mmCIF file of C-alpha atoms in Angstrom:
data_model
loop_
_atom_site.group_PDB
_atom_site.id
_atom_site.type_symbol
_atom_site.label_atom_id
_atom_site.label_comp_id
_atom_site.label_asym_id
_atom_site.label_seq_id
_atom_site.Cartn_x
_atom_site.Cartn_y
_atom_site.Cartn_z
ATOM 1 C CA PRO A 7 -39.180 32.213 98.042
ATOM 2 C CA SER A 8 -38.964 30.218 101.289
ATOM 3 C CA SER A 9 -35.552 29.314 102.713
ATOM 4 C CA ASN A 10 -36.023 25.722 101.554
ATOM 5 C CA SER A 11 -36.936 26.687 97.990
ATOM 6 C CA ALA A 12 -34.099 29.230 97.959
ATOM 7 C CA ALA A 13 -31.690 26.464 98.899
ATOM 8 C CA VAL A 14 -33.044 24.311 96.077
ATOM 9 C CA MET A 15 -32.601 27.238 93.682
ATOM 10 C CA ALA A 16 -29.015 27.800 94.777
ATOM 11 C CA HIS A 17 -28.196 24.112 94.414
ATOM 12 C CA VAL A 18 -29.803 23.787 90.986
ATOM 13 C CA ILE A 19 -28.353 26.987 89.506
ATOM 14 C CA PHE A 20 -24.961 27.348 91.120
ATOM 15 C CA GLU A 21 -23.893 23.719 91.453
ATOM 16 C CA GLN A 22 -23.860 23.066 87.719
ATOM 17 C CA ASP A 23 -20.635 21.921 86.095
ATOM 18 C CA PRO A 24 -20.411 23.578 82.677
ATOM 19 C CA ILE A 25 -17.513 23.241 80.275
ATOM 20 C CA LEU A 26 -15.418 26.367 80.858
ATOM 21 C CA ILE A 27 -13.523 27.768 77.881
ATOM 22 C CA LYS A 28 -11.006 30.604 78.104
ATOM 23 C CA SER A 29 -10.788 32.240 74.708
ATOM 24 C CA SER A 30 -7.486 33.874 73.801
ATOM 25 C CA GLU A 31 -9.181 37.290 73.545
ATOM 26 C CA HIS A 32 -12.651 38.795 73.902
ATOM 27 C CA CYS A 33 -15.280 36.609 72.248
ATOM 28 C CA PHE A 34 -18.363 38.007 70.477
ATOM 29 C CA LYS A 35 -20.331 34.966 69.284
ATOM 30 C CA VAL A 36 -20.181 31.178 69.350
ATOM 31 C CA GLU A 37 -21.648 28.520 67.078
ATOM 32 C CA PHE A 38 -21.912 24.725 67.385
ATOM 33 C CA HIS A 39 -20.874 22.581 64.431
ATOM 34 C CA PRO A 40 -23.965 20.893 62.919
ATOM 35 C CA GLN A 41 -22.535 17.373 63.289
ATOM 36 C CA GLU A 42 -19.318 17.281 65.318
ATOM 37 C CA PRO A 43 -18.636 18.210 68.986
ATOM 38 C CA LEU A 44 -16.994 21.458 67.911
ATOM 39 C CA LEU A 45 -17.585 25.041 68.947
ATOM 40 C CA ALA A 46 -16.494 28.070 66.901
ATOM 41 C CA ALA A 47 -15.741 31.341 68.708
ATOM 42 C CA ALA A 48 -15.527 34.680 66.879
ATOM 43 C CA THR A 49 -12.931 36.868 68.613
ATOM 44 C CA ILE A 50 -11.870 40.501 68.693
ATOM 45 C CA THR A 51 -8.511 39.670 67.072
ATOM 46 C CA GLY A 52 -10.247 38.572 63.858
ATOM 47 C CA ALA A 53 -9.560 34.886 64.462
ATOM 48 C CA VAL A 54 -12.182 32.151 64.767
ATOM 49 C CA GLU A 55 -11.145 29.644 67.422
ATOM 50 C CA LEU A 56 -12.326 26.032 67.100
ATOM 51 C CA TYR A 57 -12.751 24.061 70.312
ATOM 52 C CA LYS A 58 -13.287 20.305 70.544
ATOM 53 C CA LEU A 59 -15.774 19.464 73.306
ATOM 54 C CA ASN A 60 -15.842 16.415 75.557
ATOM 55 C CA TYR A 61 -19.284 16.453 77.163
ATOM 56 C CA GLU A 62 -18.689 13.433 79.415
ATOM 57 C CA GLN A 63 -15.531 14.836 80.977
ATOM 58 C CA THR A 64 -16.725 18.473 80.725
ATOM 59 C CA THR A 65 -13.489 19.535 79.052
ATOM 60 C CA SER A 66 -12.492 21.348 75.891
ATOM 61 C CA GLU A 67 -9.435 21.557 73.676
ATOM 62 C CA LEU A 68 -8.392 24.339 71.314
ATOM 63 C CA LEU A 69 -8.175 22.533 67.998
ATOM 64 C CA ARG A 70 -7.050 25.414 65.818
ATOM 65 C CA SER A 71 -7.343 29.153 65.322
ATOM 66 C CA LEU A 72 -8.459 30.314 61.885
ATOM 67 C CA PRO A 73 -7.065 33.718 60.762
ATOM 68 C CA CYS A 74 -10.294 34.896 59.146
ATOM 69 C CA HIS A 75 -9.930 38.690 59.470
ATOM 70 C CA LYS A 76 -7.458 41.407 60.405
ATOM 71 C CA GLU A 77 -10.030 43.273 62.485
ATOM 72 C CA SER A 78 -12.667 42.053 64.952
ATOM 73 C CA CYS A 79 -14.571 38.973 63.824
ATOM 74 C CA ARG A 80 -18.047 39.653 65.153
ATOM 75 C CA VAL A 81 -19.939 36.578 63.941
ATOM 76 C CA ALA A 82 -18.972 33.157 62.576
ATOM 77 C CA ARG A 83 -21.397 30.524 61.302
ATOM 78 C CA PHE A 84 -20.804 27.023 59.950
ATOM 79 C CA LEU A 85 -22.106 26.580 56.445
ATOM 80 C CA CYS A 86 -24.477 23.616 56.182
ATOM 81 C CA GLY A 87 -23.237 20.204 55.153
ATOM 82 C CA GLY A 88 -20.006 19.774 57.120
ATOM 83 C CA SER A 89 -18.795 16.146 57.345
ATOM 84 C CA SER A 90 -16.500 14.165 59.575
ATOM 85 C CA SER A 91 -12.821 13.786 58.746
ATOM 86 C CA SER A 92 -11.346 10.531 60.043
ATOM 87 C CA THR A 93 -7.754 11.639 59.391
ATOM 88 C CA ALA A 94 -7.824 15.031 61.052
ATOM 89 C CA GLY A 95 -10.130 14.076 63.906
ATOM 90 C CA ALA A 96 -12.089 17.268 63.284
ATOM 91 C CA ALA A 97 -14.805 18.433 60.968
ATOM 92 C CA SER A 98 -14.285 19.268 57.365
ATOM 93 C CA GLY A 99 -16.307 21.982 55.761
ATOM 94 C CA GLN A 100 -16.383 25.758 55.735
ATOM 95 C CA ILE A 101 -17.219 28.569 58.094
ATOM 96 C CA ALA A 102 -18.590 31.981 57.113
ATOM 97 C CA SER A 103 -17.641 35.062 59.117
ATOM 98 C CA THR A 104 -18.019 38.835 59.085
ATOM 99 C CA SER A 105 -15.827 41.546 60.506
ATOM 100 C CA ALA A 106 -15.574 45.163 61.641
ATOM 101 C CA SER A 107 -13.217 45.613 58.672
ATOM 102 C CA LYS A 108 -16.228 45.585 56.296
ATOM 103 C CA PHE A 109 -15.477 42.140 54.911
ATOM 104 C CA SER A 110 -17.300 38.827 54.925
ATOM 105 C CA ALA A 111 -15.295 35.689 54.282
ATOM 106 C CA VAL A 112 -15.524 31.903 54.017
ATOM 107 C CA THR A 113 -12.686 29.827 55.434
ATOM 108 C CA ASP A 114 -11.865 26.144 55.039
ATOM 109 C CA ILE A 115 -11.918 24.559 58.496
ATOM 110 C CA GLU A 116 -9.212 21.967 57.917
ATOM 111 C CA THR A 117 -6.632 24.055 56.041
ATOM 112 C CA GLY A 118 -7.409 27.515 57.408
ATOM 113 C CA THR A 119 -7.418 28.822 53.846
ATOM 114 C CA LYS A 120 -9.723 31.673 52.958
ATOM 115 C CA VAL A 121 -11.697 30.395 49.964
ATOM 116 C CA TRP A 122 -14.035 33.350 49.417
ATOM 117 C CA LYS A 123 -14.390 36.981 50.541
ATOM 118 C CA ALA A 124 -16.423 40.061 49.685
ATOM 119 C CA LYS A 125 -16.324 43.734 50.641
ATOM 120 C CA MET A 126 -19.335 45.336 52.338
ATOM 121 C CA LYS A 127 -20.428 48.932 52.887
ATOM 122 C CA ASP A 128 -19.906 48.770 56.667
ATOM 123 C CA GLY A 129 -18.778 46.434 59.427
ATOM 124 C CA GLY A 130 -20.785 43.222 59.775
ATOM 125 C CA THR A 131 -22.855 42.694 62.919
ATOM 126 C CA ALA A 132 -25.240 39.767 62.313
ATOM 127 C CA MET A 133 -25.330 36.678 60.126
ATOM 128 C CA GLN A 134 -27.872 34.032 59.088
ATOM 129 C CA VAL A 135 -26.928 30.947 57.076
ATOM 130 C CA VAL A 136 -29.552 30.050 54.464
ATOM 131 C CA ASP A 137 -28.025 26.942 52.863
ATOM 132 C CA ASP A 138 -24.681 25.408 51.829
ATOM 133 C CA HIS A 139 -23.723 28.422 49.724
ATOM 134 C CA ARG A 140 -25.887 31.379 50.798
ATOM 135 C CA PHE A 141 -25.812 33.516 53.926
ATOM 136 C CA VAL A 142 -27.196 36.916 54.954
ATOM 137 C CA VAL A 143 -25.137 39.620 56.673
ATOM 138 C CA GLY A 144 -26.359 42.751 58.473
ATOM 139 C CA ASP A 145 -24.056 45.708 59.110
ATOM 140 C CA ASP A 146 -23.430 48.689 61.383
ATOM 141 C CA SER A 147 -25.372 51.159 59.237
ATOM 142 C CA GLY A 148 -28.516 49.009 58.825
ATOM 143 C CA GLY A 149 -27.687 47.431 55.474
ATOM 144 C CA ILE A 150 -28.507 43.790 54.728
ATOM 145 C CA ARG A 151 -26.900 41.691 51.994
ATOM 146 C CA MET A 152 -27.184 38.090 50.942
ATOM 147 C CA PHE A 153 -24.061 36.452 49.560
ATOM 148 C CA ASP A 154 -23.676 33.308 47.471
ATOM 149 C CA THR A 155 -20.182 31.815 47.634
ATOM 150 C CA ARG A 156 -20.490 30.841 43.979
ATOM 151 C CA GLN A 157 -20.591 34.538 43.069
ATOM 152 C CA ALA A 158 -18.137 37.347 43.783
ATOM 153 C CA LYS A 159 -20.611 39.990 44.988
ATOM 154 C CA SER A 160 -23.866 40.101 46.913
ATOM 155 C CA VAL A 161 -26.907 38.651 45.164
ATOM 156 C CA LEU A 162 -29.457 40.898 46.901
ATOM 157 C CA SER A 163 -29.536 43.773 49.370
ATOM 158 C CA TYR A 164 -31.943 45.739 51.577
ATOM 159 C CA ALA A 165 -31.597 49.244 53.007
ATOM 160 C CA GLU A 166 -34.746 49.936 55.041
ATOM 161 C CA ASN A 167 -33.018 50.269 58.426
ATOM 162 C CA ALA A 168 -30.988 53.259 59.610
ATOM 163 C CA ASP A 169 -28.930 51.670 62.395
ATOM 164 C CA THR A 170 -27.180 48.459 63.419
ATOM 165 C CA ILE A 171 -28.762 45.166 62.363
ATOM 166 C CA SER A 172 -28.709 43.183 65.575
ATOM 167 C CA ASP A 173 -30.177 39.767 64.735
ATOM 168 C CA PHE A 174 -31.909 37.527 62.187
ATOM 169 C CA SER A 175 -34.353 34.642 62.400
ATOM 170 C CA LEU A 176 -35.126 32.470 59.377
ATOM 171 C CA ALA A 177 -38.601 30.976 58.896
ATOM 172 C CA GLU A 178 -39.111 27.275 58.209
ATOM 173 C CA ASP A 179 -39.605 27.952 54.500
ATOM 174 C CA GLY A 180 -35.948 29.046 54.305
ATOM 175 C CA GLU A 181 -36.888 32.162 52.321
ATOM 176 C CA THR A 182 -38.540 34.497 54.858
ATOM 177 C CA LEU A 183 -36.239 36.484 57.142
ATOM 178 C CA VAL A 184 -37.123 38.441 60.292
ATOM 179 C CA THR A 185 -34.654 41.163 61.311
ATOM 180 C CA THR A 186 -34.197 43.353 64.378
ATOM 181 C CA SER A 187 -32.402 46.679 64.415
ATOM 182 C CA ALA A 188 -31.139 49.275 66.869
ATOM 183 C CA ASP A 189 -33.268 51.877 65.081
ATOM 184 C CA GLY A 190 -36.434 50.493 66.715
ATOM 185 C CA TYR A 191 -37.944 48.638 63.750
ATOM 186 C CA ILE A 192 -38.706 44.973 63.044
ATOM 187 C CA SER A 193 -38.604 44.014 59.361
ATOM 188 C CA VAL A 194 -39.604 40.905 57.400
ATOM 189 C CA TYR A 195 -38.079 40.071 54.007
ATOM 190 C CA ASP A 196 -38.674 37.668 51.139
ATOM 191 C CA LEU A 197 -35.205 36.379 50.224
ATOM 192 C CA LYS A 198 -36.318 35.642 46.677
ATOM 193 C CA LYS A 199 -36.572 39.385 45.959
ATOM 194 C CA SER A 200 -34.093 42.238 46.311
ATOM 195 C CA GLY A 201 -34.563 45.846 47.391
ATOM 196 C CA THR A 202 -37.953 47.257 48.379
ATOM 197 C CA LYS A 203 -39.689 44.454 46.461
ATOM 198 C CA GLY A 204 -38.374 42.029 49.054
ATOM 199 C CA LEU A 205 -39.854 43.908 52.016
ATOM 200 C CA ILE A 206 -42.907 41.994 53.224
ATOM 201 C CA ALA A 207 -43.653 43.932 56.408
ATOM 202 C CA MET A 208 -42.131 46.555 58.670
ATOM 203 C CA SER A 209 -43.214 47.530 62.156
ATOM 204 C CA ASP A 210 -44.079 50.962 63.441
ATOM 205 C CA PHE A 211 -41.327 52.739 65.372
ATOM 206 C CA LEU A 212 -41.208 50.829 68.672
ATOM 207 C CA GLU A 213 -39.301 53.339 70.833
ATOM 208 C CA ASP A 214 -36.656 50.820 71.878
ATOM 209 C CA GLU A 215 -33.580 49.093 70.516
ATOM 210 C CA TYR A 216 -34.332 45.486 69.577
ATOM 211 C CA LEU A 217 -31.318 43.247 70.010
ATOM 212 C CA CYS A 218 -32.422 39.683 69.214
ATOM 213 C CA CYS A 219 -35.349 37.645 67.882
ATOM 214 C CA GLU A 220 -36.720 34.123 67.442
ATOM 215 C CA ILE A 221 -39.668 32.718 65.477
ATOM 216 C CA VAL A 222 -41.761 30.500 67.789
ATOM 217 C CA ASN A 223 -45.133 28.732 68.074
ATOM 218 C CA HIS A 224 -44.626 26.954 64.729
ATOM 219 C CA GLY A 225 -44.295 30.240 62.902
ATOM 220 C CA LYS A 226 -47.267 31.949 64.553
ATOM 221 C CA ARG A 227 -45.267 34.467 66.567
ATOM 222 C CA VAL A 228 -41.961 36.324 66.792
ATOM 223 C CA VAL A 229 -40.424 37.239 70.149
ATOM 224 C CA CYS A 230 -37.837 40.038 70.375
ATOM 225 C CA GLY A 231 -35.458 41.112 73.142
ATOM 226 C CA SER A 232 -35.006 44.820 73.851
ATOM 227 C CA GLN A 233 -32.474 47.242 75.292
ATOM 228 C CA LEU A 234 -34.934 48.245 78.032
ATOM 229 C CA GLY A 235 -35.673 44.636 79.057
ATOM 230 C CA PRO A 236 -39.284 43.735 78.119
ATOM 231 C CA LEU A 237 -39.785 41.048 75.471
ATOM 232 C CA ALA A 238 -42.043 42.064 72.588
ATOM 233 C CA ILE A 239 -44.228 39.317 71.071
ATOM 234 C CA PHE A 240 -45.549 39.875 67.550
ATOM 235 C CA LYS A 241 -48.277 37.971 65.778
ATOM 236 C CA TRP A 242 -46.873 36.536 62.550
ATOM 237 C CA ASN A 243 -49.199 38.255 60.102
ATOM 238 C CA ASP A 244 -49.280 41.602 61.928
ATOM 239 C CA PHE A 245 -45.959 43.331 62.570
ATOM 240 C CA GLY A 246 -47.303 46.870 62.991
ATOM 241 C CA ASP A 247 -47.060 46.693 66.795
ATOM 242 C CA TYR A 248 -46.390 43.946 69.331
ATOM 243 C CA LYS A 249 -49.391 42.032 70.682
ATOM 244 C CA ASP A 250 -47.909 41.124 74.059
ATOM 245 C CA ARG A 251 -45.112 42.509 76.191
ATOM 246 C CA LEU A 252 -43.412 40.270 78.730
ATOM 247 C CA ARG A 253 -41.791 42.157 81.595
ATOM 248 C CA GLY A 254 -39.371 40.880 84.230
ATOM 249 C CA HIS A 255 -35.837 41.194 82.840
ATOM 250 C CA PRO A 256 -34.134 43.917 84.915
ATOM 251 C CA THR A 257 -31.857 45.094 82.087
ATOM 252 C CA ALA A 258 -31.284 44.565 78.364
ATOM 253 C CA VAL A 259 -32.010 41.185 76.784
ATOM 254 C CA ASP A 260 -28.947 40.936 74.559
ATOM 255 C CA CYS A 261 -29.548 37.468 73.164
ATOM 256 C CA MET A 262 -31.967 34.551 73.059
ATOM 257 C CA VAL A 263 -32.163 31.049 71.657
ATOM 258 C CA LYS A 264 -35.210 28.888 70.951
ATOM 259 C CA VAL A 265 -35.212 25.562 72.805
ATOM 260 C CA SER A 266 -38.715 24.484 71.748
ATOM 261 C CA GLU A 267 -41.682 25.975 69.926
ATOM 262 C CA ASP A 268 -43.040 27.412 73.179
ATOM 263 C CA ALA A 269 -39.867 28.158 75.155
ATOM 264 C CA ILE A 270 -36.707 30.209 74.784
ATOM 265 C CA LEU A 271 -33.619 30.991 76.838
ATOM 266 C CA THR A 272 -32.692 34.650 77.287
ATOM 267 C CA GLY A 273 -29.320 36.198 78.084
ATOM 268 C CA CYS A 274 -29.606 39.373 80.144
ATOM 269 C CA GLY A 275 -27.409 42.298 81.126
ATOM 270 C CA ASP A 276 -27.441 41.112 84.746
ATOM 271 C CA GLY A 277 -25.486 37.971 83.803
ATOM 272 C CA HIS A 278 -28.431 35.597 84.245
ATOM 273 C CA ILE A 279 -29.869 33.095 81.777
ATOM 274 C CA ARG A 280 -33.616 32.597 82.097
ATOM 275 C CA ALA A 281 -36.121 30.099 80.749
ATOM 276 C CA VAL A 282 -39.113 31.877 79.237
ATOM 277 C CA GLY A 283 -42.423 30.397 78.126
ATOM 278 C CA VAL A 284 -44.080 31.869 75.038
ATOM 279 C CA PHE A 285 -47.712 30.694 74.928
ATOM 280 C CA HIS A 286 -46.453 27.634 76.801
ATOM 281 C CA LYS A 287 -48.937 24.886 77.719
ATOM 282 C CA LYS A 288 -47.912 24.942 81.382
ATOM 283 C CA HIS A 289 -46.418 28.386 81.972
ATOM 284 C CA LYS A 290 -48.335 30.416 79.375
ATOM 285 C CA SER A 291 -46.266 33.537 78.538
ATOM 286 C CA SER A 292 -43.968 34.178 81.482
ATOM 287 C CA ILE A 293 -40.419 34.158 82.743
ATOM 288 C CA VAL A 294 -40.364 30.661 84.213
ATOM 289 C CA GLY A 295 -37.105 30.932 86.149
ATOM 290 C CA LEU A 296 -33.331 31.184 86.201
ATOM 291 C CA VAL A 297 -31.324 28.331 84.690
ATOM 292 C CA ALA A 298 -27.731 29.630 84.887
ATOM 293 C CA GLU A 299 -25.647 32.655 85.809
ATOM 294 C CA ASN A 300 -22.446 34.122 84.408
ATOM 295 C CA GLY A 301 -21.440 36.482 87.214
ATOM 296 C CA ASP A 302 -21.759 40.245 86.932
ATOM 297 C CA TYR A 303 -21.116 40.542 83.200
ATOM 298 C CA PRO A 304 -23.859 40.610 80.544
ATOM 299 C CA VAL A 305 -24.647 37.453 78.593
ATOM 300 C CA GLU A 306 -23.699 38.481 75.053
ATOM 301 C CA CYS A 307 -24.567 35.315 73.119
ATOM 302 C CA LEU A 308 -26.494 32.059 73.465
ATOM 303 C CA ALA A 309 -26.232 29.095 71.095
ATOM 304 C CA LEU A 310 -27.992 25.707 71.160
ATOM 305 C CA ALA A 311 -26.234 22.485 70.181
ATOM 306 C CA PRO A 312 -27.842 20.652 67.211
ATOM 307 C CA ASP A 313 -28.908 17.695 69.390
ATOM 308 C CA GLY A 314 -30.576 20.038 71.886
ATOM 309 C CA GLU A 315 -28.641 18.565 74.825
ATOM 310 C CA HIS A 316 -26.325 21.529 75.500
ATOM 311 C CA TYR A 317 -26.171 25.264 75.011
ATOM 312 C CA ALA A 318 -23.336 27.775 75.172
ATOM 313 C CA SER A 319 -23.166 31.273 76.658
ATOM 314 C CA VAL A 320 -20.670 34.094 76.153
ATOM 315 C CA THR A 321 -19.660 36.931 78.495
ATOM 316 C CA HIS A 322 -16.928 39.584 78.677
ATOM 317 C CA SER A 323 -15.122 37.920 81.586
ATOM 318 C CA GLN A 324 -12.920 34.817 81.462
ATOM 319 C CA PRO A 325 -13.726 32.022 81.031
ATOM 320 C CA ALA A 326 -15.637 33.785 78.278
ATOM 321 C CA ILE A 327 -17.514 30.680 77.109
ATOM 322 C CA ARG A 328 -19.539 28.230 79.151
ATOM 323 C CA VAL A 329 -21.211 25.130 77.726
ATOM 324 C CA TRP A 330 -24.172 24.035 79.836
ATOM 325 C CA SER A 331 -26.273 20.894 79.968
ATOM 326 C CA MET A 332 -29.964 21.366 79.173
ATOM 327 C CA ASP A 333 -30.937 19.275 82.229
ATOM 328 C CA VAL A 334 -31.657 22.259 84.491
ATOM 329 C CA THR A 335 -33.622 24.031 81.747
ATOM 330 C CA ARG A 336 -35.796 20.938 81.250
ATOM 331 C CA LYS A 337 -36.455 20.644 84.994
ATOM 332 C CA VAL A 338 -37.413 24.292 85.246
ATOM 333 C CA LEU A 339 -39.726 24.173 82.221
ATOM 334 C CA SER A 340 -41.364 20.935 83.387
ATOM 335 C CA GLY A 341 -42.036 22.412 86.815
ATOM 336 C CA GLU A 342 -39.879 19.820 88.574
ATOM 337 C CA VAL A 343 -37.791 22.647 90.042
ATOM 338 C CA SER A 344 -38.802 26.272 90.651
ATOM 339 C CA THR A 345 -36.104 28.935 90.253
ATOM 340 C CA LYS A 346 -38.364 31.942 89.906
ATOM 341 C CA PHE A 347 -37.631 34.870 92.185
ATOM 342 C CA GLY A 348 -41.035 36.453 91.552
ATOM 343 C CA GLY A 349 -42.142 39.826 90.264
ATOM 344 C CA GLU A 350 -42.191 38.782 86.625
ATOM 345 C CA GLU A 351 -45.333 39.318 84.605
ATOM 346 C CA VAL A 352 -46.619 39.278 81.078
ATOM 347 C CA THR A 353 -48.344 42.437 79.966
ATOM 348 C CA SER A 354 -51.081 41.869 77.414
ATOM 349 C CA SER A 355 -52.573 44.576 75.235
ATOM 350 C CA SER A 356 -55.353 45.234 77.780
ATOM 351 C CA LYS A 357 -52.774 46.006 80.461
ATOM 352 C CA ARG A 358 -50.810 48.129 77.998
ATOM 353 C CA LYS A 359 -53.933 50.173 77.289
ATOM 354 C CA ALA A 360 -54.314 50.856 80.994
ATOM 355 C CA ASP A 361 -50.696 52.000 81.041
ATOM 356 C CA GLY A 362 -51.334 54.342 78.140
ATOM 357 C CA GLU A 363 -49.933 52.026 75.476
ATOM 358 C CA VAL A 364 -51.525 50.991 72.198
ATOM 359 C CA ASP A 365 -54.349 48.421 72.349
ATOM 360 C CA ASP A 366 -54.766 45.882 69.544
ATOM 361 C CA SER A 367 -57.827 43.646 69.718
ATOM 362 C CA ASP A 368 -57.614 41.489 66.605
ATOM 363 C CA ASP A 369 -55.513 38.621 67.923
ATOM 364 C CA ASP A 370 -56.843 35.169 67.176
ATOM 365 C CA ALA A 371 -58.695 33.252 69.857
ATOM 366 C CA ASP A 372 -57.889 29.689 68.904
ATOM 367 C CA ASP A 373 -54.153 29.413 69.573
ATOM 368 C CA ASP A 374 -53.037 26.180 71.167
ATOM 369 C CA GLY A 375 -50.610 25.953 74.064
ATOM 370 C CA GLY A 376 -52.957 27.144 76.814
ATOM 371 C CA ALA A 377 -51.499 30.665 76.804
ATOM 372 C CA ASP A 378 -53.342 33.745 77.943
ATOM 373 C CA LYS A 379 -55.142 35.304 74.990
ATOM 374 C CA SER A 380 -54.650 39.002 74.410
ATOM 375 C CA ASP A 381 -57.485 41.252 73.376
ATOM 376 C CA LYS A 382 -56.078 42.664 71.030
ATOM 377 C CA ASP A 383 -20.247 47.633 47.046
ATOM 378 C CA ASP A 384 -17.010 47.763 46.730
ATOM 379 C CA ASP A 385 -14.996 44.631 45.609
ATOM 380 C CA ASP A 386 -11.563 45.573 47.043
ATOM 381 C CA ASP A 387 -9.656 42.428 48.006
ATOM 382 C CA ASP A 388 -7.676 43.882 50.917
ATOM 383 C CA ASP A 389 -9.008 43.143 54.401
ATOM 384 C CA ASP A 390 -7.036 46.014 55.910
ATOM 385 C CA ASP A 391 -9.541 48.796 56.611
ATOM 386 C CA ASP A 392 -8.562 50.694 59.742
ATOM 387 C CA ASP A 393 -11.776 49.940 61.645
ATOM 388 C CA SER A 394 -11.288 49.367 65.362
ATOM 389 C CA ASP A 395 -13.811 47.529 67.505
ATOM 390 C CA SER A 396 -14.512 47.057 71.188
ATOM 391 C CA PRO A 397 -16.678 44.660 73.249
ATOM 392 C CA VAL A 398 -19.348 47.324 73.764
ATOM 393 C CA LYS A 399 -19.401 48.978 70.332
ATOM 394 C CA VAL A 400 -22.106 46.852 68.756
ATOM 395 C CA ARG A 401 -24.168 46.425 71.905
ATOM 396 C CA ASN A 402 -24.337 50.097 72.804
ATOM 397 C CA LYS A 403 -24.938 51.482 69.329
ATOM 398 C CA LYS A 404 -27.195 54.519 69.720
ATOM 399 C CA ARG A 405 -30.544 54.580 67.990
ATOM 400 C CA ARG A 406 -31.131 57.330 65.455
ATOM 401 C CA LYS A 407 -34.435 58.925 66.378
ATOM 402 C CA GLY A 408 -34.566 61.452 63.582
ATOM 403 C CA GLY A 409 -34.358 61.317 59.823
ATOM 404 C CA LYS A 410 -36.011 57.900 59.523
ATOM 405 C CA THR A 411 -38.217 57.486 56.480
ATOM 406 C CA GLN A 412 -40.856 54.882 57.226
ATOM 407 C CA ILE A 413 -41.481 52.492 54.385
ATOM 408 C CA PRO A 414 -45.104 51.444 54.746
ATOM 409 C CA ALA A 415 -45.575 47.738 55.305
ATOM 410 C CA PRO A 416 -47.761 46.288 52.533
ATOM 411 C CA LYS A 417 -50.351 44.956 54.985
ATOM 412 C CA MET A 418 -52.799 43.433 52.527
ATOM 413 C CA LYS A 419 -50.034 41.766 50.579
ATOM 414 C CA ALA A 420 -48.340 40.570 53.764
ATOM 415 C CA ALA A 421 -51.570 39.104 55.111
ATOM 416 C CA ALA A 422 -52.102 37.165 51.919
ATOM 417 C CA PHE A 423 -48.515 35.996 51.919
ATOM 418 C CA PHE A 424 -48.465 34.776 55.516
ATOM 419 C CA GLY A 425 -51.874 33.201 55.189
ATOM 420 C CA ALA A 426 -50.483 30.981 52.447
ATOM 421 C CA LEU A 427 -47.644 29.683 54.627
#
């Protein structure tokens, strides 16, 4: 960029005033409360720290620390339906969490009392809330279980993956779940069915570790972040192989969050947060530009506030948590400000064919958005398992390249299913 545009970039990106939060110990994930200005942070000590946010004054206050687990708490998610408490000045309700100690638990926010817990086969790594009582947990060994807090044990389970479950994304119907795994497979499940009957589709082996995912374009596509950097974009009714591959991230894309149906934010190993268009009306499919930076440490988590006005990022360094305004992201996506350094490109299937990659030519030709078209159990009650954890254990889990038994995706059945959505 020119010196003038570079100055604009520096001012826009580096002169922001986020809320800075120093967690007591290393933080893995954060989650906004659905109704109150609260942020929950899952920490390596096993505690979930609740911070009260003041957006106008850009300050935060540690409200309380919930002793959810004895080992690392890797993910914490508010269960739906929390309500305001006028006496406590905080939110009532419950928060679900999962730990390296092979337990999932539900804790009352106001009292700190653990009201439900269940033992898993391995340490939890990912979580997706389904409704007020149900949530899905993925673990270190590739297992997936759905729990209902009204029952003592899991209500369904899946075992198609052979390595760490890294992320989930729930479709608008509330019953279809997309999963990413470090074993190089993308899977889609029907949460009304357990076991192999619940498997709707499974990708081919993709020769990369997929770390995060989001459903975009009103359910038409799924975008996934990878260990090697490129974003893989799948067509909703065809998960055999990705249809587009968006290059430009210099290192692993560890996390992402959807900000609209045609735009996401990505957190990268270089410490930068980028705005990315996915079949965007103005930017098509491209890395639009930088919106924030977290120094030299990787961005491990991104979370969007329910009102869409703020988002949070997590890194290894302190302050571990930063809460940013969406103003810069909106300016970048609208084209009001350019923060693109250049060199980023989207690789469609035709380009992939030239590079020796697989070419798929059955993509639809009538998508809106102005994007470029491609041519193509144990029930032990003691949470005391001696399972240590570290900030890089989950992120750097090695993919198992051998011994994987591919379960064929029922393509005809999947096509009929997705066509009915």
